CSV table of C-alpha atoms and ligand atoms in Angstrom, one decimal:
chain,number,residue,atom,x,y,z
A,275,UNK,CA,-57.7,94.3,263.0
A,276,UNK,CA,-60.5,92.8,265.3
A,277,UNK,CA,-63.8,91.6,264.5
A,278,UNK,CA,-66.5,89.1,265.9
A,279,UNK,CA,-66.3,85.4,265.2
A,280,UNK,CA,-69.7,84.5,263.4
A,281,UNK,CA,-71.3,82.1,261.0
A,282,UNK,CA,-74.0,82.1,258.6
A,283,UNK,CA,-76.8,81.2,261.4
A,284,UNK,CA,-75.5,83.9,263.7
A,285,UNK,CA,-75.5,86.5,260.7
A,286,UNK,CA,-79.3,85.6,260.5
A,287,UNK,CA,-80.1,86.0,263.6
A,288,UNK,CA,-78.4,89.2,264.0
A,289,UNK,CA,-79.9,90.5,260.8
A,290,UNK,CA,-83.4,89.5,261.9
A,291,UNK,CA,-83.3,91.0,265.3
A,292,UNK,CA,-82.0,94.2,263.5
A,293,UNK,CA,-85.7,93.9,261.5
A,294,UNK,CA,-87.6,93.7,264.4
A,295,UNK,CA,-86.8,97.3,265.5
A,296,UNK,CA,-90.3,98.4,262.6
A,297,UNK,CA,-88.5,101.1,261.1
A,298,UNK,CA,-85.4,98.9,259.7
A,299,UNK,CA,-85.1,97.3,256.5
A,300,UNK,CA,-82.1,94.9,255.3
A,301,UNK,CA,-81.0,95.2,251.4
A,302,UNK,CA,-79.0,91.9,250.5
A,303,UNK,CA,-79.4,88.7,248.1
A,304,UNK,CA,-82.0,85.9,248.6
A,305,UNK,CA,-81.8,82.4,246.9
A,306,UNK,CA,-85.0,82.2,244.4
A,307,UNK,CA,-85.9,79.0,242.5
A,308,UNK,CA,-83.8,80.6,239.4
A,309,UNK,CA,-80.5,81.6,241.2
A,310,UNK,CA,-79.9,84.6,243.5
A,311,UNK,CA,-81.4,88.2,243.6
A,312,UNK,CA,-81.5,91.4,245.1
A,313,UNK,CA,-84.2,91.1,248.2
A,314,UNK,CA,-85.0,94.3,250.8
A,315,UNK,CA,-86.1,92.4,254.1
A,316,UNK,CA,-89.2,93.5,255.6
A,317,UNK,CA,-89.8,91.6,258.6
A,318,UNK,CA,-87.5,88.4,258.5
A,319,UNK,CA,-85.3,87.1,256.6
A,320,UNK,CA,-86.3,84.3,254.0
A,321,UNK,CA,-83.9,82.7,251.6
A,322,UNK,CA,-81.0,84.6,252.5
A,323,UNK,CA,-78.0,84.5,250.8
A,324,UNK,CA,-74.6,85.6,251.6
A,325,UNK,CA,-73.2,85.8,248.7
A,326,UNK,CA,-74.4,86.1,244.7
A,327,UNK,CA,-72.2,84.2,242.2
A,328,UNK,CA,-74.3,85.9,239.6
A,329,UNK,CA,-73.9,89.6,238.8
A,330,UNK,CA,-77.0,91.2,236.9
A,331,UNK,CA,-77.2,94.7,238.7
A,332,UNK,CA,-75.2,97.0,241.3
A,333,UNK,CA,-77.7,96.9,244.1
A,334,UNK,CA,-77.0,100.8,244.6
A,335,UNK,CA,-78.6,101.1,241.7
A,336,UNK,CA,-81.9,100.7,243.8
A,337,UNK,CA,-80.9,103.7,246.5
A,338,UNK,CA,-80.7,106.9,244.2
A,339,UNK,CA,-83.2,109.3,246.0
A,340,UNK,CA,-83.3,107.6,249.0
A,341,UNK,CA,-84.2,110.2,251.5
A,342,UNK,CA,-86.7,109.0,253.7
A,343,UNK,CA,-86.3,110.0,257.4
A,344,UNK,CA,-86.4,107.6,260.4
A,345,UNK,CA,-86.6,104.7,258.4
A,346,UNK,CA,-82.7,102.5,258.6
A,347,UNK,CA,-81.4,100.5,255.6
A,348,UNK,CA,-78.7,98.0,256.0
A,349,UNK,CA,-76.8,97.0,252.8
A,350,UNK,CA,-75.5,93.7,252.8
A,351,UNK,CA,-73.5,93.6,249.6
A,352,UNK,CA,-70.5,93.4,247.4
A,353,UNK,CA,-67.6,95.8,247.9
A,354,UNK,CA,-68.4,97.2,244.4
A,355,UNK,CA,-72.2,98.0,245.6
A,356,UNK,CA,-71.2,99.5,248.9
A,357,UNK,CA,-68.3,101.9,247.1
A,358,UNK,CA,-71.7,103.1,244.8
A,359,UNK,CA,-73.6,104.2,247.6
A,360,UNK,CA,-71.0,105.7,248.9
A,361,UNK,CA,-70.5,108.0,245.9
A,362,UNK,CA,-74.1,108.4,245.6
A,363,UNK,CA,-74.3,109.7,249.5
A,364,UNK,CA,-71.4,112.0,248.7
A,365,UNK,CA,-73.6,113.0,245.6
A,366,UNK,CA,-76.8,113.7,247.8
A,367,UNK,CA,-78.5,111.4,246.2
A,368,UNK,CA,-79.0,109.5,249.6
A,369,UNK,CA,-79.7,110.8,253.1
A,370,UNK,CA,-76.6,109.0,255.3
A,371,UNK,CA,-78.2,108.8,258.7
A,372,UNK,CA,-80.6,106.3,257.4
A,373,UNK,CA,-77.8,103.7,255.7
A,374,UNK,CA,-75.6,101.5,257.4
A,375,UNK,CA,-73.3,100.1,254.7
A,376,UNK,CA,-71.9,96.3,255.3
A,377,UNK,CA,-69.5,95.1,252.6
A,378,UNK,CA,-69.0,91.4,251.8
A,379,UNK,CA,-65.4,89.5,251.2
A,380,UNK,CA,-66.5,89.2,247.3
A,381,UNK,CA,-65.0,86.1,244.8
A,382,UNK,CA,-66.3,87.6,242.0
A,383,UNK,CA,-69.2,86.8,239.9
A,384,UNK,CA,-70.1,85.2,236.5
A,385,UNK,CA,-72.4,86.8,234.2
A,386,UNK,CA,-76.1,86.8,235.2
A,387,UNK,CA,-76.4,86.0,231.2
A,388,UNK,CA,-74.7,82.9,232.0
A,389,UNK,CA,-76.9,81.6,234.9
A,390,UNK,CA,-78.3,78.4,235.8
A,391,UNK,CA,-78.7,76.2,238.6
A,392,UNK,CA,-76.3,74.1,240.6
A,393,UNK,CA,-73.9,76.3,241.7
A,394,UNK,CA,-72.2,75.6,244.8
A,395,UNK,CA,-73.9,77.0,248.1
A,396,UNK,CA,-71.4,77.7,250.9
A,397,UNK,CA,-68.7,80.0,250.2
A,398,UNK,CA,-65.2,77.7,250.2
A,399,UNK,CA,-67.7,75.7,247.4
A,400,UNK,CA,-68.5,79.5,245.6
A,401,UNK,CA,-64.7,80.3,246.0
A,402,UNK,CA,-63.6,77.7,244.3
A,403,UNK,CA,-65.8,77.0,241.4
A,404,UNK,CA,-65.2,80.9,240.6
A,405,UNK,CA,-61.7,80.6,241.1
A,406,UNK,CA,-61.6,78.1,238.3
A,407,UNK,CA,-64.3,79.6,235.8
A,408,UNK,CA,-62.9,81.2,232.4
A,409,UNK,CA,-66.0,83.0,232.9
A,410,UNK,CA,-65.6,85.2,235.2
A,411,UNK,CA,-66.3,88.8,234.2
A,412,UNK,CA,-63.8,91.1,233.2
A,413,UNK,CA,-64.7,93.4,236.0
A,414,UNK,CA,-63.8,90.8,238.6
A,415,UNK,CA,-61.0,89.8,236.8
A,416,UNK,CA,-59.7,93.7,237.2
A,417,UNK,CA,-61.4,94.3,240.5
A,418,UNK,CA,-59.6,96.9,242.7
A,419,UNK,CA,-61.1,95.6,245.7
A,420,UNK,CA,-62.5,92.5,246.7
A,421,UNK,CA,-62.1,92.9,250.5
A,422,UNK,CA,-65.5,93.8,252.2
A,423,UNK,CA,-63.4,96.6,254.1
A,424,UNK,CA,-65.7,99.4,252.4
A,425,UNK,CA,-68.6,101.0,254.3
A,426,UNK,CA,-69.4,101.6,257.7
A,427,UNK,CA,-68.5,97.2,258.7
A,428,UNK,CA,-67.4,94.0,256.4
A,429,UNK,CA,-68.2,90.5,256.3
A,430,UNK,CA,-64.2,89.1,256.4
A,431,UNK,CA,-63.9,84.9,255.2
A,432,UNK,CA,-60.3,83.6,256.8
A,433,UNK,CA,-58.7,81.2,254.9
A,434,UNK,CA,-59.5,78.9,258.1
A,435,UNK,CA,-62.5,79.1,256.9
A,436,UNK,CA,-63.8,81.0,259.9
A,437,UNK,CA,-66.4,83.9,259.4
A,438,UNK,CA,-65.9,87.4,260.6
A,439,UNK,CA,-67.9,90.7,261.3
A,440,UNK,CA,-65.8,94.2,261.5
A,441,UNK,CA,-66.5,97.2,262.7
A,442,UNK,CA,-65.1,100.6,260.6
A,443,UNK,CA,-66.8,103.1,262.6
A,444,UNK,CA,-69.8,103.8,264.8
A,445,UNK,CA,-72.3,102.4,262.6
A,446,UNK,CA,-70.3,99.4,262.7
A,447,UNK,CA,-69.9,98.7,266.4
A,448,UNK,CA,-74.1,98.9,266.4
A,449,UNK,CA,-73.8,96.5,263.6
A,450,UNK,CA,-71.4,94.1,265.4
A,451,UNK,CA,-73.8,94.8,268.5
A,452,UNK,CA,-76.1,92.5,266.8
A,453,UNK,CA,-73.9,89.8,267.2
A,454,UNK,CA,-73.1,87.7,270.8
A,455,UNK,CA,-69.4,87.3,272.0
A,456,UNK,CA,-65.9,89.4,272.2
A,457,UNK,CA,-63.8,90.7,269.4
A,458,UNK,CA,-61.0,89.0,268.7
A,459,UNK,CA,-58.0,89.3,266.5
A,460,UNK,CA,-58.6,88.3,262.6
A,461,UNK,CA,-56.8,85.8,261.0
A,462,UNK,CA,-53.2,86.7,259.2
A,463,UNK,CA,-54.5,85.3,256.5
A,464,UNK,CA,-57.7,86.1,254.3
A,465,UNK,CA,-59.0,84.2,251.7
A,466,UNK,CA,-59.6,87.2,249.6
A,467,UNK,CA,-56.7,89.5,249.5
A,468,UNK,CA,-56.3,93.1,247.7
A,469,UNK,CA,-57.3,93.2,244.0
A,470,UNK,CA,-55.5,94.0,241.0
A,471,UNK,CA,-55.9,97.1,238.6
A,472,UNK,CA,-58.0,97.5,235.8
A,473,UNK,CA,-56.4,97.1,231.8
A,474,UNK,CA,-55.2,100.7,230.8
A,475,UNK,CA,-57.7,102.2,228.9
A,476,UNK,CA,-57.0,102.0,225.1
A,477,UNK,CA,-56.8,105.6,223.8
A,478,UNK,CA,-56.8,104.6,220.4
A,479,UNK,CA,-60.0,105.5,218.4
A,480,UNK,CA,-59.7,103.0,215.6
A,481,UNK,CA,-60.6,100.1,218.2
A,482,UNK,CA,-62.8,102.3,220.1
A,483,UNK,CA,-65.1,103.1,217.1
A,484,UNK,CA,-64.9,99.3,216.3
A,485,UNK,CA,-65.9,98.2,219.6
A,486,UNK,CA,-68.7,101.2,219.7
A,487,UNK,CA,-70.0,100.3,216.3
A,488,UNK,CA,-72.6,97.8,217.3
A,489,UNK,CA,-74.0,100.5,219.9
A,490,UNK,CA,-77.7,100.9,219.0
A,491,UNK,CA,-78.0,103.6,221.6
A,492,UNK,CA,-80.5,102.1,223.3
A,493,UNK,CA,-78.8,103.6,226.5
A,494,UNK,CA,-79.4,100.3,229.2
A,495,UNK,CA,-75.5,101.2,230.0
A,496,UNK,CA,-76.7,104.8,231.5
A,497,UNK,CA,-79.5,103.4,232.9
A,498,UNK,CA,-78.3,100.4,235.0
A,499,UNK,CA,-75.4,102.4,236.0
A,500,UNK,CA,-75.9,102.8,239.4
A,501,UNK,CA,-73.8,106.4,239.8
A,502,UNK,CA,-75.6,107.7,236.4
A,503,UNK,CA,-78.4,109.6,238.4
A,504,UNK,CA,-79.5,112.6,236.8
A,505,UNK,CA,-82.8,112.7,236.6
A,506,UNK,CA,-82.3,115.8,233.2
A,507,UNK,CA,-80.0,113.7,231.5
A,508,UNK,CA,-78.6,115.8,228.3
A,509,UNK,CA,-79.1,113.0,226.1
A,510,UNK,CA,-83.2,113.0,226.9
A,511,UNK,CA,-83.8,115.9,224.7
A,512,UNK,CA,-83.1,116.2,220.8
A,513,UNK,CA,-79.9,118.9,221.5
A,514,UNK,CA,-77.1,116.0,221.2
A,515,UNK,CA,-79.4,113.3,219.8
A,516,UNK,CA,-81.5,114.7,217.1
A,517,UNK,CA,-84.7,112.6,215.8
A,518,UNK,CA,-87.9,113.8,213.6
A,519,UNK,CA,-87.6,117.6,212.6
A,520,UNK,CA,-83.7,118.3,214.7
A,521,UNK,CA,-82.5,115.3,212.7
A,522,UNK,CA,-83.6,116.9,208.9
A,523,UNK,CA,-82.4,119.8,210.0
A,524,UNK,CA,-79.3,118.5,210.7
A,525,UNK,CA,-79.2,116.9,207.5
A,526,UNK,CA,-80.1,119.8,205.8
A,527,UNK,CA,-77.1,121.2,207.2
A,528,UNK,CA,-74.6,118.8,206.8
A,529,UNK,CA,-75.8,116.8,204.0
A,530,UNK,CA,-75.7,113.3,205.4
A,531,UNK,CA,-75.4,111.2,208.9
A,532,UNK,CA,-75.2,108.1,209.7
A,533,UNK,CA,-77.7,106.5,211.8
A,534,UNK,CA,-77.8,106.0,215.0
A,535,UNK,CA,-76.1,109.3,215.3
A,536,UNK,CA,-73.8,110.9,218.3
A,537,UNK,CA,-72.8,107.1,220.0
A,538,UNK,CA,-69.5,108.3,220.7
A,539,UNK,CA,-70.4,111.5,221.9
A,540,UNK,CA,-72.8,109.3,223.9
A,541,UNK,CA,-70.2,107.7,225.3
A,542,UNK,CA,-67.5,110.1,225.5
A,543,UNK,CA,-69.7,112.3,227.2
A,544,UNK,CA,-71.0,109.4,230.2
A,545,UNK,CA,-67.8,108.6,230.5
A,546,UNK,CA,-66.8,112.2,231.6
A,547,UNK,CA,-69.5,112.3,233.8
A,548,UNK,CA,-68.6,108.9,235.8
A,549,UNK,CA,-65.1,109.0,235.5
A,550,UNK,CA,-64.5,110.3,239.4
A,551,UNK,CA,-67.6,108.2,240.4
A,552,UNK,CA,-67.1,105.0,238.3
A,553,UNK,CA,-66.6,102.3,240.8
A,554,UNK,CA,-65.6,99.4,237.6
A,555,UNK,CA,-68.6,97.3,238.6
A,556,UNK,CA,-69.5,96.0,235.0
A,557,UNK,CA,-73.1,96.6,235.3
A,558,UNK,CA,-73.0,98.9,232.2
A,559,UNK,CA,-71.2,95.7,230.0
A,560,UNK,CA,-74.2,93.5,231.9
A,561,UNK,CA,-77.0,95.5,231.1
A,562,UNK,CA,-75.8,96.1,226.9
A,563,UNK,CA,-77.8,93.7,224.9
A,564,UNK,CA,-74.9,94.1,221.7
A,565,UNK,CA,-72.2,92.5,224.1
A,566,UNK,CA,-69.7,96.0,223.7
A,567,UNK,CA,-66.7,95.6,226.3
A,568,UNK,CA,-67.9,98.7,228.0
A,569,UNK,CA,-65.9,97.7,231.5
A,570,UNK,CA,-62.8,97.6,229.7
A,571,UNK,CA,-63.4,102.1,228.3
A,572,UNK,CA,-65.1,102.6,231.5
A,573,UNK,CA,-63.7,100.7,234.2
A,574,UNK,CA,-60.0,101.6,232.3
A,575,UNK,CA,-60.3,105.5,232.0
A,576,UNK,CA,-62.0,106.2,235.2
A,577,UNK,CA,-59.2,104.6,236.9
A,578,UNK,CA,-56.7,106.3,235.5
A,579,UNK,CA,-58.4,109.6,236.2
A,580,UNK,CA,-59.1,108.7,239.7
A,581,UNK,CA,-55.3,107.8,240.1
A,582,UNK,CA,-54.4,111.1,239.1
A,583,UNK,CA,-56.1,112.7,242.1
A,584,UNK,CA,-55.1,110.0,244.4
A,585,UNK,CA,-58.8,109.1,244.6
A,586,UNK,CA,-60.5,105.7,244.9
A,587,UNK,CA,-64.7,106.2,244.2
A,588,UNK,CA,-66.5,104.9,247.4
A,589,UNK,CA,-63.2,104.4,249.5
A,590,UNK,CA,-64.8,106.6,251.9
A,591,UNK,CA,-67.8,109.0,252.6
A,592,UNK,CA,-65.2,111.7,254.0
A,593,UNK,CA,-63.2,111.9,250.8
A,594,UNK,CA,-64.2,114.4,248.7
A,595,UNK,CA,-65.1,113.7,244.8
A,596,UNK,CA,-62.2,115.8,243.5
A,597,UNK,CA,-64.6,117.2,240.6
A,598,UNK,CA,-66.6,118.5,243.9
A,599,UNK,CA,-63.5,120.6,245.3
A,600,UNK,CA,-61.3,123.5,243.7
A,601,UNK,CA,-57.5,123.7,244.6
A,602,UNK,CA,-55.2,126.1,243.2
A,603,UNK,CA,-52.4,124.2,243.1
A,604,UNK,CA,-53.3,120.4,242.6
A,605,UNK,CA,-51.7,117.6,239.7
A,606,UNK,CA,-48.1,118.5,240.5
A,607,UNK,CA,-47.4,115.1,242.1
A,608,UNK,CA,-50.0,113.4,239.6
A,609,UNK,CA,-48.7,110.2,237.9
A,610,UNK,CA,-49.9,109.8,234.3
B,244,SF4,S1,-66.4,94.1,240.6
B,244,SF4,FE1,-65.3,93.4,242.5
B,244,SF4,S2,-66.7,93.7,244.2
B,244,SF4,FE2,-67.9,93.8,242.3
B,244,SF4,S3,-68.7,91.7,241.9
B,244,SF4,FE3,-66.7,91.9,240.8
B,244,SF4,S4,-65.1,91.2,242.2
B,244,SF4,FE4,-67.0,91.6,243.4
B,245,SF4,S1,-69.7,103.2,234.3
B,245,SF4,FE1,-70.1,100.9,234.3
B,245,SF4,S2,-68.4,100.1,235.6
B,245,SF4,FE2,-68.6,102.3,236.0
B,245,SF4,S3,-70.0,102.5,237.8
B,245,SF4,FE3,-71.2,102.7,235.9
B,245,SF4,S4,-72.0,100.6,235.5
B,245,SF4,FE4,-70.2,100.4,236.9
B,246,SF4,S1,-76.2,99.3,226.3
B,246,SF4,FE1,-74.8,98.8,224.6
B,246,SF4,S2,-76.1,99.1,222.8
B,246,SF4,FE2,-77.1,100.2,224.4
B,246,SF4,S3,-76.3,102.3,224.4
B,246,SF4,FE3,-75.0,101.2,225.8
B,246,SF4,S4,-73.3,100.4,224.5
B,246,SF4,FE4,-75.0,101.0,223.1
């Protein structure tokens, strides 16, 4: 694999003389006197940051319905991020010509719940102090993958401590245009390697109703996923939810219900929706306020689904969503 040697001053220059074409826009992290946030880049960059030890939302979140012509958006972001807009371009929810997708070597993140100032700012410094945090989230800690190989180029660290940008198609080499010298030949070895796989997902009900009980339904987990788009989603209306006269009704019927009603068809249901799409970034467990492990039923089934089709959400734009294709003869080889 080949790539361009770069650093963090040569990044910003690219990425600023990417902004001065008018019609391009940058989406990655800026440093702001409370930590580090999602910033889209106008004009020049200000505060950049490479990386975000704090994870609060999946920055695809902000691209559903992107489908502005002429206009160019380059993502800077986590592998996680990147894999969403992926699954959200093979979802038309954006246009493709306009995004080029850059994934960054990621170390994991802490909890933007567990915040605060004085985190270390260079990368070997962010590395390490994650590397030896309890905190870390469970979706990190079960993170497929880490490597910023996703997307159109990737942002590679070597355990030299050098800094490299790749190229993974087309829209990568006009992304490594923006940077001065020769490819060269990356490093043997990275300083962040393949991932591991996500806990199984436990099929047993007793714990899942425990875990589900605090649920007050007050849906943040659908709505800070970033590959739960649908604008008419079921659970809007009264049919699977009922309130004022659906809910007497319904008690009419059946004589009593507990209250909030339906939370595990709630989930059971999202979690059939984003099981091929689910790319196990944790925003759902960040974004519940009653602190339910929703990574561990979300992140667990939706890669076991995916491994029965061989499929890996936002590996690729060219590979198909295997709910989006019929076979007649698929699952013989599936492993269970
Ligand atoms: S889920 Fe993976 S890519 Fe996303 S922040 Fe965690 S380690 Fe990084
Ligand atoms: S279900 Fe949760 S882990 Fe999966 S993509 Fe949505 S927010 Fe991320
Ligand atoms: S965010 Fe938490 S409390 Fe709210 S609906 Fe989802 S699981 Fe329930």
């Amino acid at each position: 694999m080949k790539g361009k040697r770069v650093d963090i001053t040569m990044i910003e220059a690219g990425l600023n003389r990417f902004l001065a074409d008018d019609r391009n826009l940058v989406l990655g992290f800026a440093k702001e006197p409370d930590g580090v946030s999602h910033r889209i880049f106008k004009k020049e960059l200000s505060r950049f940051s490479l990386l975000n030890p704090y994870f609060g939302i999946n920055g695809a979140f902000f691209l559903r319905r992107i489908f502005s012509k002429g206009q160019r958006l380059l993502l800077f972001l986590r592998p996680c991020e990147i894999r969403a807009s992926v699954e959200l371009i093979k979802l038309t929810q954006i246009e493709r010509e306009g995004i080029i997708a850059v994934s960054v070597d990621c170390f994991g993140a802490l909890s933007s719940k567990d915040s605060s100032n004085g985190f270390p700012d260079d990368h070997q410094g962010i590395a390490d102090a994650l590397r030896s945090s309890e905190k870390v989230r469970t979706a990190c800690k079960t993170c497929k993958e880490r490597r910023g190989v996703v997307g159109n180029g990737g942002i590679r660290f070597g355990r030299d401590g050098t800094l490299w940008a790749v190229s993974y198609d087309d829209k990568g080499d006009e992304f490594c245009d923006l940077f001065p010298g020769d490819h060269e030949e990356l490093p043997a070895v990275m300083l962040v390697g393949e991932g591991t796989k996500a806990e199984p997902f436990s099929s047993d009900m007793t714990e899942f109703s425990k875990d589900f009980s605090k649920c007050i339904m007050c849906m943040n987990c659908r709505d800070m996923c970033p590959v739960c788009y649908c604008i008419d989603c079921v659970f809007n209306g009264s049919d699977y939810l009922p309130r004022g006269d659906a809910l007497l009704n319904k008690i009419f019927r059946g004589g009593t219900t507990s209250l909030p009603s339906g939370k595990e068809l709630f989930h059971l249901i999202r979690m059939f929706h984003v099981s091929q799409t689910c790319v196990g970034c944790g925003a759902c467990e960040e974004a519940c306020p009653q602190g339910i492990p929703l990574t561990r039923y979300f992140k667990g089934i939706s890669e076991r689904l995916q491994g029965m089709f061989s499929y890996t959400s936002g590996r690729s734009v060219e590979e198909p969503i295997p709910y989006l294709t019929f076979l007649e003869d698929e699952l013989n080889d599936a492993a269970d």
